Amino acid sequence: MSAEFDTAETLDVKGASCPMPVLKTKSATDGLDPGDILEVLATDSGSMSDIDGWASGTGGVELVDQIEDGDVYRHYIRKTE
Amino acid sequence: MSTDTSDASIDDAPSRAELAARIEDLEESLGATTEDDTKKMSIIATKGTLDMAYPPLILASTAAAFGYDVTVFHTFWGLEILHEERSKDLKLSSVGNPNMPVPNVVAAIPGMDRVTTKMMERRIDDNDTASIAELIETSLDMGVEFQACQMTIELMEYDEDDFYDEVTTGVGAATALQEMADADIQLLV
């Protein structure tokens, strides 16, 4: 499935479990410019709730979409500032 | 100053300019109190077994990912987590833990802790769960402040050089209490 978003970067955290998907997502967004979208590929089923919670509780980022794609959870996060 | 008669209160009423100045003052003080809206978390880590080293480190690093200011004050066995050498070799005790797959009478046999620790380490590895060292390094990278209780350092006869370089030493209960008073979230683990 190809993303319908114009992603600036893709972070692959497949296999990693809590808390690493969130920690690596945070580090990856630090390097983005405002407006950029980060795609995160994870296999941790907790990442659906965790990345949503992280994005809504953190300034400067917003969750654009989350897609369950077979065994992979795709997260799209936009850097807002 | 004010009286009950309505005429007098009109006379005493502040002028428009006075009101404007007062609003300005209030806005200024409101700005000062809301200026620092960074959330703070303070954790006291008191345990040094492999299983109990995880919760403070996972919460500290995740809170840092949320942009919180995080301080973890390590005391008693919690110091093991900051000890550069010992943190890589934390043990799991199966005695008194009914969730372990061995009964207490077996768990108490000398060498069993080594066996159950190996078992847990293998699971951590198989599951791609972060190691303690990885969580400490990530937490440090993200700005978590780790503090080592000075009293316990002396009690355990540790040397300040035994700890990770970034660890703050020379702190005690008053420092921890101050951190807790300033924090939005306080946890004792």
Coordinates of C-alpha atoms in Angstrom, one line a residue:
Chain A
M1 CA 0.0 0.0 0.0
S2 CA 1.5 3.3 -1.0
A3 CA 0.9 6.3 1.2
E4 CA -1.3 9.0 0.0
F5 CA 0.9 11.5 1.8
D6 CA 4.0 13.1 0.6
T7 CA 6.3 11.8 3.3
A8 CA 9.6 13.5 4.0
E9 CA 11.1 10.5 5.7
T10 CA 10.3 6.9 6.7
L11 CA 11.3 5.4 10.0
D12 CA 11.3 1.7 10.2
V13 CA 10.8 0.4 13.8
K14 CA 9.5 -3.0 12.8
G15 CA 10.3 -5.5 15.5
A16 CA 10.9 -2.9 18.2
S17 CA 8.7 -2.9 21.3
C18 CA 7.6 -0.3 23.8
P19 CA 8.9 2.3 24.4
M20 CA 11.3 2.3 21.4
P21 CA 8.8 3.1 18.6
V22 CA 7.7 6.3 20.4
L23 CA 11.3 7.3 21.4
K24 CA 12.6 6.8 17.9
T25 CA 9.6 8.6 16.4
K26 CA 10.3 11.6 18.7
S27 CA 14.0 11.6 17.6
A28 CA 13.0 11.4 13.9
T29 CA 10.6 14.3 14.1
D30 CA 13.3 16.5 15.7
G31 CA 15.1 16.5 12.4
L32 CA 12.1 17.5 10.3
D33 CA 11.1 20.9 9.0
P34 CA 7.6 22.3 9.8
G35 CA 5.1 20.8 7.4
D36 CA 7.1 17.6 6.8
I37 CA 5.3 14.3 7.3
L38 CA 7.1 11.4 8.9
E39 CA 6.0 7.8 8.1
V40 CA 6.6 5.3 10.9
L41 CA 6.4 1.6 10.2
A42 CA 5.9 -0.5 13.3
T43 CA 4.9 -4.1 14.2
D44 CA 4.2 -3.3 17.9
S45 CA 0.4 -3.4 18.2
G46 CA 0.6 -1.0 21.1
S47 CA 2.0 1.6 18.8
M48 CA -1.5 2.5 17.5
S49 CA -2.5 3.8 20.9
D50 CA 1.0 5.0 22.0
I51 CA 1.9 7.1 19.0
D52 CA -1.6 8.6 19.0
G53 CA -1.2 9.4 22.7
W54 CA 2.3 10.8 22.2
A55 CA 1.3 13.0 19.3
S56 CA -1.7 14.5 21.0
G57 CA 0.3 15.1 24.2
T58 CA 3.3 16.7 22.6
G59 CA 3.6 20.2 21.1
G60 CA 4.8 20.7 17.6
V61 CA 3.5 17.5 16.1
E62 CA 0.2 16.1 14.9
L63 CA -1.0 12.7 14.0
V64 CA -2.3 12.7 10.4
D65 CA -3.3 9.1 10.0
Q66 CA -2.8 5.6 11.2
I67 CA -3.2 2.6 8.9
E68 CA -3.2 -1.1 9.8
D69 CA -1.6 -2.8 6.9
G70 CA -1.4 -6.5 7.5
D71 CA 1.2 -7.0 10.3
V72 CA 2.5 -3.5 9.9
Y73 CA 1.1 -0.4 11.5
R74 CA 1.8 2.8 9.5
H75 CA 1.7 6.1 11.3
Y76 CA 1.8 9.5 9.7
I77 CA 2.9 12.4 11.8
R78 CA 3.2 16.0 10.6
K79 CA 5.7 18.4 12.2
T80 CA 3.7 21.6 12.8
E81 CA 6.3 24.0 14.2
Chain B
M1 CA -11.4 54.1 52.0
S2 CA -14.7 53.2 50.3
T3 CA -18.0 54.2 51.7
D4 CA -21.5 52.8 51.3
T5 CA -23.0 55.7 49.6
S6 CA -23.2 55.4 45.8
D7 CA -22.1 59.0 45.2
A8 CA -18.9 58.5 47.1
S9 CA -18.1 55.2 45.3
I10 CA -18.3 57.0 42.0
D11 CA -15.9 59.6 43.3
D12 CA -13.5 56.9 44.4
A13 CA -13.9 54.8 41.3
P14 CA -10.5 54.4 39.5
S15 CA -10.0 56.4 36.3
R16 CA -9.9 54.8 32.9
A17 CA -6.1 55.2 32.8
E18 CA -5.8 53.6 36.2
L19 CA -7.9 50.6 35.1
A20 CA -5.8 50.3 31.9
A21 CA -2.6 50.3 34.0
R22 CA -4.0 47.7 36.4
I23 CA -5.0 45.4 33.5
E24 CA -1.5 45.7 32.1
D25 CA -0.1 44.8 35.4
L26 CA -2.3 41.8 35.7
E27 CA -1.6 40.6 32.2
E28 CA 2.1 40.9 33.0
S29 CA 1.9 38.8 36.1
L30 CA -0.3 36.2 34.3
G31 CA 2.3 36.0 31.6
A32 CA 5.0 35.4 34.2
T33 CA 3.1 32.5 35.8
T34 CA 2.2 30.8 32.5
E35 CA 5.5 31.4 30.8
D36 CA 7.0 28.1 31.7
D37 CA 4.4 25.5 30.7
T38 CA 6.9 22.6 30.4
K39 CA 5.6 19.7 32.4
K40 CA 7.8 18.0 34.9
M41 CA 8.1 14.5 36.1
S42 CA 10.0 13.3 39.2
I43 CA 10.6 9.6 39.7
I44 CA 12.2 8.0 42.8
A45 CA 13.8 4.6 41.8
T46 CA 14.5 2.4 44.7
K47 CA 14.7 -1.1 43.2
G48 CA 17.6 -2.7 41.4
T49 CA 16.3 -6.0 40.0
L50 CA 16.1 -6.5 36.2
D51 CA 12.3 -6.4 36.2
M52 CA 12.1 -3.3 38.4
A53 CA 14.7 -1.4 36.5
Y54 CA 12.4 -1.2 33.5
P55 CA 9.4 0.9 34.7
P56 CA 11.3 4.0 35.8
L57 CA 13.5 4.0 32.6
I58 CA 10.6 3.4 30.2
L59 CA 8.5 6.1 31.9
A60 CA 11.4 8.6 32.1
S61 CA 12.4 8.2 28.4
T62 CA 8.8 8.3 27.2
A63 CA 8.1 11.5 29.3
A64 CA 11.2 13.0 27.8
A65 CA 9.8 12.2 24.3
F66 CA 6.7 14.2 25.4
G67 CA 8.9 17.1 26.1
Y68 CA 8.8 16.8 29.9
D69 CA 11.6 17.8 32.2
V70 CA 12.4 14.5 33.8
T71 CA 14.4 13.8 36.9
V72 CA 15.0 10.3 38.3
F73 CA 16.4 10.1 41.8
H74 CA 18.0 6.7 42.5
T75 CA 18.4 5.5 46.0
F76 CA 19.2 2.2 47.7
W77 CA 19.1 -0.6 45.1
G78 CA 17.9 1.8 42.5
L79 CA 21.6 2.9 42.4
E80 CA 22.4 -0.4 40.6
I81 CA 20.7 1.0 37.5
L82 CA 23.1 3.9 37.3
H83 CA 26.2 1.8 38.1
E84 CA 27.8 1.5 34.7
E85 CA 29.1 -2.1 35.2
R86 CA 26.4 -3.5 37.5
S87 CA 23.5 -2.1 35.3
K88 CA 24.6 -4.5 32.6
D89 CA 24.2 -7.5 34.9
L90 CA 21.0 -6.9 36.9
K91 CA 19.4 -10.0 38.3
L92 CA 15.9 -11.3 38.5
S93 CA 14.9 -13.0 41.7
S94 CA 12.4 -15.8 41.5
V95 CA 12.0 -16.2 45.2
G96 CA 8.7 -14.8 46.5
N97 CA 7.5 -14.1 42.9
P98 CA 4.5 -16.3 42.3
N99 CA 4.5 -15.3 38.6
M100 CA 7.8 -17.1 38.0
P101 CA 7.6 -20.6 36.5
V102 CA 9.4 -22.2 39.4
P103 CA 8.0 -22.8 42.9
N104 CA 9.7 -21.0 45.8
V105 CA 11.3 -24.2 47.1
V106 CA 13.1 -24.6 43.8
A107 CA 13.7 -20.9 43.4
A108 CA 15.6 -20.8 46.7
I109 CA 18.2 -23.3 45.4
P110 CA 21.6 -21.6 45.0
G111 CA 22.2 -20.5 41.4
M112 CA 18.5 -20.3 40.5
D113 CA 18.5 -16.5 40.2
R114 CA 21.2 -16.9 37.5
V115 CA 18.9 -19.4 35.6
T116 CA 15.8 -17.2 35.8
T117 CA 17.8 -14.1 34.9
K118 CA 19.2 -15.9 31.8
M119 CA 15.6 -16.9 30.9
M120 CA 14.3 -13.4 31.2
E121 CA 17.3 -12.0 29.3
R122 CA 16.7 -14.4 26.4
R123 CA 13.0 -13.3 26.3
I124 CA 14.0 -9.7 26.3
D125 CA 16.3 -10.4 23.4
D126 CA 13.8 -12.5 21.5
N127 CA 11.1 -9.9 21.9
D128 CA 13.4 -7.1 20.8
T129 CA 12.7 -5.3 24.0
A130 CA 15.2 -2.6 24.7
S131 CA 18.1 -3.5 27.1
I132 CA 18.6 -1.5 30.3
A133 CA 21.8 0.0 28.8
E134 CA 19.9 1.1 25.7
L135 CA 17.2 2.7 27.7
I136 CA 19.7 4.6 29.9
E137 CA 21.6 5.8 26.9
T138 CA 18.4 6.9 25.1
S139 CA 17.1 8.6 28.2
L140 CA 20.4 10.5 28.6
D141 CA 20.3 11.5 24.9
M142 CA 16.8 12.9 25.5
G143 CA 17.8 15.0 28.4
V144 CA 16.6 12.9 31.4
E145 CA 18.5 13.9 34.5
F146 CA 19.6 10.9 36.6
Q147 CA 20.6 11.6 40.2
A148 CA 22.4 9.2 42.6
C149 CA 21.6 9.5 46.3
Q150 CA 24.8 10.5 48.0
M151 CA 24.0 8.8 51.3
T152 CA 23.4 5.5 49.5
I153 CA 26.6 5.9 47.4
E154 CA 28.5 6.1 50.7
L155 CA 26.5 3.3 52.3
M156 CA 27.2 0.9 49.4
E157 CA 30.9 2.1 49.3
Y158 CA 30.5 3.1 45.6
D159 CA 32.8 5.6 43.9
E160 CA 31.3 8.4 41.9
D161 CA 33.3 7.2 38.9
D162 CA 31.4 3.9 39.0
F163 CA 28.3 5.7 37.5
Y164 CA 27.5 6.8 34.0
D165 CA 29.3 10.1 33.3
E166 CA 26.2 12.2 33.1
V167 CA 24.8 11.1 36.5
T168 CA 24.4 13.8 39.1
T169 CA 25.9 12.9 42.5
G170 CA 26.0 14.9 45.7
V171 CA 22.3 15.1 46.1
G172 CA 20.0 14.0 48.9
A173 CA 16.4 13.8 50.1
A174 CA 15.9 17.6 50.1
T175 CA 16.8 17.8 46.4
A176 CA 14.4 14.9 45.6
L177 CA 11.7 16.6 47.6
Q178 CA 12.2 19.9 45.9
E179 CA 12.0 18.1 42.5
M180 CA 8.8 16.4 43.5
A181 CA 7.2 19.6 44.8
D182 CA 7.9 21.2 41.4
A183 CA 6.7 18.2 39.4
D184 CA 3.4 17.6 37.7
I185 CA 3.9 13.8 38.1
Q186 CA 5.7 12.1 41.0
L187 CA 6.3 8.4 41.2
L188 CA 8.0 6.1 43.6
V189 CA 9.2 2.9 42.0

